[in-house]
Short mmCIF file of C-alpha atoms in Angstrom, two decimals:
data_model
loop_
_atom_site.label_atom_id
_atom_site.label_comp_id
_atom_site.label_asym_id
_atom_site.label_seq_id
_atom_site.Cartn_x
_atom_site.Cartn_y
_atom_site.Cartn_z
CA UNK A 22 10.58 27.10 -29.72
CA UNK A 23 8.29 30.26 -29.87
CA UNK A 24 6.71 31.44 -32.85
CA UNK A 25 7.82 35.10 -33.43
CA UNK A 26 5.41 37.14 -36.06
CA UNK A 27 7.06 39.47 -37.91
CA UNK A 28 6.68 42.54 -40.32
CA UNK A 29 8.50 42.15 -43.82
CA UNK A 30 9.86 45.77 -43.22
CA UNK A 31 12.38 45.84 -46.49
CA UNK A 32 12.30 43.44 -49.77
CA UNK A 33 14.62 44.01 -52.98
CA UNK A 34 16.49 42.30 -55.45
CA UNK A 35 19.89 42.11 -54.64
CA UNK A 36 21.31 39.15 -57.72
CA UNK A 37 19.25 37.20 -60.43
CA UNK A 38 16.61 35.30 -58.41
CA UNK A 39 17.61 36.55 -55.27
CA UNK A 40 15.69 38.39 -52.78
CA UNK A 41 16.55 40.27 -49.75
CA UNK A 42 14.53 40.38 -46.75
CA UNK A 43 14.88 42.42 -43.60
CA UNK A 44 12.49 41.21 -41.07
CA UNK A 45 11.31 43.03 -37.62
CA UNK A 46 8.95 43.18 -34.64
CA UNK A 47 5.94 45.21 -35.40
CA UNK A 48 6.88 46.58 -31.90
CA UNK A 49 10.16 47.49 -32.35
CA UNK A 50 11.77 45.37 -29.68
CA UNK A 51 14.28 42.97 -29.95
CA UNK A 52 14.78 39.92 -31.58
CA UNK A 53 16.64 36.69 -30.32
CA UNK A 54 20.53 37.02 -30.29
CA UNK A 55 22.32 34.66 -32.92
CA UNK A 56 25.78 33.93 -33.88
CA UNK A 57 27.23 33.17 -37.56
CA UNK A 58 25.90 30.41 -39.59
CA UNK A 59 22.77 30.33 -37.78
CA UNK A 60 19.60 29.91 -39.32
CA UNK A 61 15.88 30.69 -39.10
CA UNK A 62 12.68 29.01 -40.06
CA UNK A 63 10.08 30.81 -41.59
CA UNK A 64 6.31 29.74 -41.57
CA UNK A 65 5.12 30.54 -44.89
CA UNK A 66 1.87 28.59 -44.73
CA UNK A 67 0.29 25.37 -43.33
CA UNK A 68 2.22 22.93 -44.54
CA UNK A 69 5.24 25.12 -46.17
CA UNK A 70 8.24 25.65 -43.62
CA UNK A 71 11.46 26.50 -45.05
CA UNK A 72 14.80 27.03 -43.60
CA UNK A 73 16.66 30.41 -44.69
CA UNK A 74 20.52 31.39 -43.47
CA UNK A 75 20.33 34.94 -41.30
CA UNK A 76 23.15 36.80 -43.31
CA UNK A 77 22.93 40.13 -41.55
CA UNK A 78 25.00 41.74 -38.14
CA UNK A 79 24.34 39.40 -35.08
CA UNK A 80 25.21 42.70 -33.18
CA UNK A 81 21.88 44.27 -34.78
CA UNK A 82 19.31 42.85 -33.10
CA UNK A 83 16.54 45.18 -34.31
CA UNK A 84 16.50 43.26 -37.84
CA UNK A 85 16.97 39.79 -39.25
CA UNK A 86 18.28 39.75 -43.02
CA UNK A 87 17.43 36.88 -45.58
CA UNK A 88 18.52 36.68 -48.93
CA UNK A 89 16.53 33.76 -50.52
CA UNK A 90 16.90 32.37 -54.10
CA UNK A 91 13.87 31.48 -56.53
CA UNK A 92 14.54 27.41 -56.73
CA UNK A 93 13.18 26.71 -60.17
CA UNK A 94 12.81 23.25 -59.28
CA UNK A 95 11.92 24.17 -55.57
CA UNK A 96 9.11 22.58 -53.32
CA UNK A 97 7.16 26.51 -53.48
CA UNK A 98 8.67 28.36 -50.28
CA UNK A 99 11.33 30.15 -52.49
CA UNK A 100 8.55 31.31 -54.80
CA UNK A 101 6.52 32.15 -52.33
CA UNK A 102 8.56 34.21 -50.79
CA UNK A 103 9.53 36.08 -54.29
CA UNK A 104 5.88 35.98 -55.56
CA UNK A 105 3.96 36.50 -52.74
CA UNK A 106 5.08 38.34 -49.57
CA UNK A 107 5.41 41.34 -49.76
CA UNK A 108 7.10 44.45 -47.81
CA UNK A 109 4.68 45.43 -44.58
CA UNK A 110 3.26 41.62 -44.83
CA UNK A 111 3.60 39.50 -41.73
CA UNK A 112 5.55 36.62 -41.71
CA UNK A 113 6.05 34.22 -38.63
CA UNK A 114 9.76 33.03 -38.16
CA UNK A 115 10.89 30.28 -35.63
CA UNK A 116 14.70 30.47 -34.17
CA UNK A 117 17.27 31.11 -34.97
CA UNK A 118 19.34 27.67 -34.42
CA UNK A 119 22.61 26.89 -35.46
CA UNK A 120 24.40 23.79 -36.65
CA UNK A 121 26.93 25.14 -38.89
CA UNK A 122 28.61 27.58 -35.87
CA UNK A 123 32.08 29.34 -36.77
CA UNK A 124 34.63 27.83 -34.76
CA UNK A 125 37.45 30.42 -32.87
CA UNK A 126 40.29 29.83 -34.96
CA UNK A 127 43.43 31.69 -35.66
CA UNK A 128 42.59 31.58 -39.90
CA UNK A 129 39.90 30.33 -42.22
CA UNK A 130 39.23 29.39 -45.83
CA UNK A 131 35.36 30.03 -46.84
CA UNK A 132 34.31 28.71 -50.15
CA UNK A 133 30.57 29.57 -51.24
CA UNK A 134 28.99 28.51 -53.88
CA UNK A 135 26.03 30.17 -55.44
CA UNK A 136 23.21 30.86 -52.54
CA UNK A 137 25.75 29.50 -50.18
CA UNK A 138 27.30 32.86 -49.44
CA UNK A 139 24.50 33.53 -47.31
CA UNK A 140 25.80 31.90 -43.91
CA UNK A 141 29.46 32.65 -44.63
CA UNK A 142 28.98 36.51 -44.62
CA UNK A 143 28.67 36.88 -41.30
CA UNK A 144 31.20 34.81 -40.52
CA UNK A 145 33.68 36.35 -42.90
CA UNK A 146 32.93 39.75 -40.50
CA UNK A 147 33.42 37.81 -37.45
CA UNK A 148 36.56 36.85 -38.49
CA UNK A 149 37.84 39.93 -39.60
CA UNK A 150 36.74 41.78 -36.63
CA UNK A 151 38.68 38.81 -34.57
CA UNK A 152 41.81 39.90 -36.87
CA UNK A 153 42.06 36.23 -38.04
CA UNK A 154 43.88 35.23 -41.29
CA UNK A 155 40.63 34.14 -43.74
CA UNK A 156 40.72 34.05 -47.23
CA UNK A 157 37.05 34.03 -49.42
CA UNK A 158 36.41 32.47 -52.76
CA UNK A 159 32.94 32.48 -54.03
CA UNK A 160 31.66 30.83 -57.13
CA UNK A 161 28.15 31.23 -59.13
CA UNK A 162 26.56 30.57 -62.17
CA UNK A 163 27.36 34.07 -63.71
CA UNK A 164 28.07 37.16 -61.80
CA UNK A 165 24.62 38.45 -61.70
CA UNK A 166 23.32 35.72 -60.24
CA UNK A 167 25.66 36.24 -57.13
CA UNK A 168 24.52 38.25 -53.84
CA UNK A 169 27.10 40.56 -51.70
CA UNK A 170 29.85 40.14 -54.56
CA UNK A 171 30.45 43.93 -52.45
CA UNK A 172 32.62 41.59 -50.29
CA UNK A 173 35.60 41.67 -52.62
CA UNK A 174 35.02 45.50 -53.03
CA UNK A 175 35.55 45.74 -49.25
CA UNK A 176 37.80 43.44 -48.97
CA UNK A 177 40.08 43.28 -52.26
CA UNK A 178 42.60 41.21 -51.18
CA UNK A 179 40.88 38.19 -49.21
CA UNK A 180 38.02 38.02 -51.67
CA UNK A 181 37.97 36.43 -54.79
CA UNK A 182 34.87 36.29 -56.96
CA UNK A 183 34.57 33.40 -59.39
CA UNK A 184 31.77 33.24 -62.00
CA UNK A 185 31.59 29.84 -63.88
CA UNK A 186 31.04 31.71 -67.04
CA UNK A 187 34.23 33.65 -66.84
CA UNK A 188 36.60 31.59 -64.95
CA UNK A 189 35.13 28.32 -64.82
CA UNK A 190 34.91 25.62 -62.29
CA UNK A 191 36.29 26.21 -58.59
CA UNK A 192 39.99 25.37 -58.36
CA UNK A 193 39.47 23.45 -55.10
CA UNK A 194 42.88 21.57 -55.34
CA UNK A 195 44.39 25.21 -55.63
CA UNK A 196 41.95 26.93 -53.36
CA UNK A 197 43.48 24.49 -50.48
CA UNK A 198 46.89 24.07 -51.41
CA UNK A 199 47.23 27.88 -51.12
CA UNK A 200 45.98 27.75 -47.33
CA UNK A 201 47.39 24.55 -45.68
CA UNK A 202 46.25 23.65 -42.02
CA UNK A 203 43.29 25.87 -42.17
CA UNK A 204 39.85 24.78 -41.10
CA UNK A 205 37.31 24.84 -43.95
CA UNK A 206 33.59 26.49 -44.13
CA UNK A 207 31.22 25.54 -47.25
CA UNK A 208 27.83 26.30 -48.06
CA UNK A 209 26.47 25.67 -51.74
CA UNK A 210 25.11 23.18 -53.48
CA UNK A 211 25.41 19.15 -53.14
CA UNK A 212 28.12 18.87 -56.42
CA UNK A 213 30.55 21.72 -54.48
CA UNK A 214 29.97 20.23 -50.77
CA UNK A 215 30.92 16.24 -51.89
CA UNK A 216 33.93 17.94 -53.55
CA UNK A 217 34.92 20.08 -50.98
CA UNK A 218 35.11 17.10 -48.18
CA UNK A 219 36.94 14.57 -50.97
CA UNK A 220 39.71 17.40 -51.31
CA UNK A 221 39.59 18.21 -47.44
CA UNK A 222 39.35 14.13 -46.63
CA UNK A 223 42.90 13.84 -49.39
CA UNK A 224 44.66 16.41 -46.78
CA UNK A 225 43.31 14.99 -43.32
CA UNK A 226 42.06 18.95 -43.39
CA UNK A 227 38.90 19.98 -40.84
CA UNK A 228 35.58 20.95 -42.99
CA UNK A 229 32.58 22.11 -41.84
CA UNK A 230 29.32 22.59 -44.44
CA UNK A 231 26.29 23.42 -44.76
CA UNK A 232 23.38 21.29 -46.98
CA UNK A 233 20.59 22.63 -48.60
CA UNK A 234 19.81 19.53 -49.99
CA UNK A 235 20.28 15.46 -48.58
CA UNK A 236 23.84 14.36 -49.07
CA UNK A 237 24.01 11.95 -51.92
CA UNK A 238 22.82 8.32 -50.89
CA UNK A 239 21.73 9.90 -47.47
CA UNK A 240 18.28 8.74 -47.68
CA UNK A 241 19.10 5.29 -49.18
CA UNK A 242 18.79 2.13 -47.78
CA UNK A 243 15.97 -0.44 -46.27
CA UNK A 244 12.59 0.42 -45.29
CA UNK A 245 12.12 -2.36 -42.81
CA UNK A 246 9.45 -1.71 -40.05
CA UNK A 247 10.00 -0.88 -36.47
CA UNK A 248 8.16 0.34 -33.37
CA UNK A 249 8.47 3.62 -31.69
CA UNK A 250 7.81 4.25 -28.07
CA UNK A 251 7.27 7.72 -26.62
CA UNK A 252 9.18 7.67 -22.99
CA UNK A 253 6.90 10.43 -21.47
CA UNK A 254 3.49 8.34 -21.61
CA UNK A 255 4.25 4.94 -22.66
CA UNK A 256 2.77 5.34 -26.28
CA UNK A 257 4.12 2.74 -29.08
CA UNK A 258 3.47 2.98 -32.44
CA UNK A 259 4.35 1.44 -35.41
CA UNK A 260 6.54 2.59 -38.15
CA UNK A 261 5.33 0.68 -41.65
CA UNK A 262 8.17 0.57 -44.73
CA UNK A 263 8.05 3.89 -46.65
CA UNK A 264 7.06 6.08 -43.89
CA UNK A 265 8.79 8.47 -41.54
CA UNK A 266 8.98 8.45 -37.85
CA UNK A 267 7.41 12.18 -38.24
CA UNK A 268 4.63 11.03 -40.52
CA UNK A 269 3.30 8.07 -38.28
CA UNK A 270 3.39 10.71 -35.01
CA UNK A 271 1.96 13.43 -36.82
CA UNK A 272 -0.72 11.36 -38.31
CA UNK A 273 -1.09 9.78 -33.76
CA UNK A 274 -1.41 13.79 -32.70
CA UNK A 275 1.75 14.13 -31.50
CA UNK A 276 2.78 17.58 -31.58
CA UNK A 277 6.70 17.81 -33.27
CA UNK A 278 8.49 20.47 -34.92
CA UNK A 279 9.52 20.04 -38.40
CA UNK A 280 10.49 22.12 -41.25
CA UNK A 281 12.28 20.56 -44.24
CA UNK A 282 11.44 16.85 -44.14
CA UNK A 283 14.83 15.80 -45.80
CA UNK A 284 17.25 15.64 -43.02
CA UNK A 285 18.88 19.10 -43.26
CA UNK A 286 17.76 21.42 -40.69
CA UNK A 287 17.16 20.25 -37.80
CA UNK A 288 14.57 21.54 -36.51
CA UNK A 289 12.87 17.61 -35.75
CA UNK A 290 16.16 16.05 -33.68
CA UNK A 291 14.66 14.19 -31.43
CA UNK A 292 16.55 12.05 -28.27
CA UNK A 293 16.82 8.54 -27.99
CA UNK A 294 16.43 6.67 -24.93
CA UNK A 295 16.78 3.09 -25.84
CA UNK A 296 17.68 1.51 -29.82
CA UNK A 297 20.08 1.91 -32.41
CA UNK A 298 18.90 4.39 -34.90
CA UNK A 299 19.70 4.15 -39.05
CA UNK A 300 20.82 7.62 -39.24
CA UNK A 301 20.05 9.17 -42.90
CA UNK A 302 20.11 12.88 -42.01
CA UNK A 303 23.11 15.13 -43.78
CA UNK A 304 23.61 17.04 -40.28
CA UNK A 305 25.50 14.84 -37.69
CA UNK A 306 28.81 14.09 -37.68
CA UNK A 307 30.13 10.89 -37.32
CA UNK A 308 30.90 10.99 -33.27
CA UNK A 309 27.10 12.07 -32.77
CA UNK A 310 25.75 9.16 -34.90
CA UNK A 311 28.18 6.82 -33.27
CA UNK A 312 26.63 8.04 -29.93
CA UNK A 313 23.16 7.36 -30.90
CA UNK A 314 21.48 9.36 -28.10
CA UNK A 315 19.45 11.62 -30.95
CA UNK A 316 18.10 11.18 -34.70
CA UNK A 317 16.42 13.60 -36.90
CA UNK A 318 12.51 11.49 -37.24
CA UNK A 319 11.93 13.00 -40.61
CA UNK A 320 14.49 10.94 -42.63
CA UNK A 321 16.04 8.36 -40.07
CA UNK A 322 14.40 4.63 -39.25
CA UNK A 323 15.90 1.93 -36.96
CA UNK A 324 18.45 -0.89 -36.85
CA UNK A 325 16.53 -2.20 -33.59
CA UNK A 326 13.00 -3.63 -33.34
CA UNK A 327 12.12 -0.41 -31.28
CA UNK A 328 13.32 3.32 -30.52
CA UNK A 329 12.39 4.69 -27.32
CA UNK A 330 12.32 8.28 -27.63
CA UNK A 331 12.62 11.45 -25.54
CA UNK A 332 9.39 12.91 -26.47
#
């Protein structure tokens, strides 16, 4: 995937914590078409890639748009970001990729929670402009903690804003009773994403989310040893207890992309030629892990003695 380096061209604060990024080519030119729920990564220094949601008009193609939240307990890229770059500061972005892609459908229900609005407001646009039947509900913290709450302004009766402070907890159990047979999008965090697929999983409904995080228990389980082998020379190596597939090839020279190191992104699926893998990513479903043709080496380890892999 190429490495694109580009100019931080607009920053402001658009909610508590959260910053707004527009991001362009020093030249002008283009940047890579994407659809909604797609994300890029951004480079923000050695060892600090992070993964942000583009939340802007796939149709523009002149600007990506970020809007990234200050993560108090964060790992530093959301700091970063707020603290350090700055507008006309050059940033290097890899992507965009999607796995959380909007789904033609005749009607929607979108819940966001907190940060999580970020990949469903492009897809709220896409479905309006389709003329589907979608319905929004959005929760936060308080209401100045929450970005583009202009969405119920522009769309008053499909958008409902929902600050805990004021109204409390999400009414899932209402939220999906109200819109029977409708496929599901959430984005938020871990406690709103476990409840979301429990209510959806009650009603045999389809859900599709978004993690930020690991799922809860995703990266539990045995750290038994195993050997990898790399199909395109030959190369095995082994994989002690309590280390990743990524650390022991990164550590061997082996040149693999990476970015969030927990299983959520991505950006290190690699194929498997031979072996069962022990999946513990929160990103495929359960027909890809069943076919066991890739696994993301940051996070997952093997049932098998050995992996061969397509690298």
């Amino acid at each position: 995937m190429t490495d694109l380096d580009l100019v931080v061209a607009d920053k402001q604060v658009v909610a508590d914590g959260v910053a707004l990024l527009t991001l362009r080519r020093a030249d002008g030119g283009e940047l890579p078409a994407w659809e909604p729920g797609a994300h890029v990564d951004l480079v923000l220094g050695a060892d600090l890639v992070r993964q942000y949601s583009l939340c802007g008009d796939p149709a523009d193609r002149t600007g990506w748009r970020l809007a990234v939240l200050r993560e108090q307990s964060g790992r530093g890229g959301s700091a970063h970001v707020h603290d350090v770059l700055a507008t006309g500061d050059t940033v290097t972005a890899r992507g965009p990729r999607n796995r959380f892609p909007l789904v033609p459908a005749a009607s929607y229900v979108f819940v966001a929670g907190g940060i999580g609005i970020t990949p469903i407001v492009p897809m709220v646009a896409a479905a309006a402009a389709a003329g589907a039947d979608w319905r929004l509900v959005y929760g936060g913290r308080t209401r100045a903690s929450m970005a583009f709450t202009e969405l119920a302004e522009r769309h008053p009766d499909r958008v409902e804003i929902r600050p805990q402070d004021e109204t409390g907890l999400l009414d899932l159990a209402g939220i999906l009773d109200a819109a029977p047979d409708r496929p599901v999008y959430c984005c938020g965090p871990e406690a709103l994403l476990g409840a979301v697929e429990q209510e959806c999983a009650r009603r045999g409904a389809v859900v599709h989310v978004e993690r930020f995080a690991p799922k809860d228990g995703a990266l539990d389980g045995p750290q038994e040893a195993f050997e990898v082998e790399l199909a395109g020379t030959g190369e095995v190596f082994a994989v002690p207890a309590g280390r990743s597939v990524l650390d022991v090839l990164e550590d061997a020279g082996v040149e693999v992309l990476s970015s969030c190191q927990e299983g959520t992104c991505g950006t290190c699926e690699t194929g498997v030629l031979a072996g069962v893998p022990d999946h513990r990513d929160s990103l495929l479903d359960d027909d890809e892990r069943a076919a066991n043709d890739a696994m993301m080496i940051c996070v997952s380890r093997s049932r098998s003695a050995r992996l061969v892999l397509d690298l």
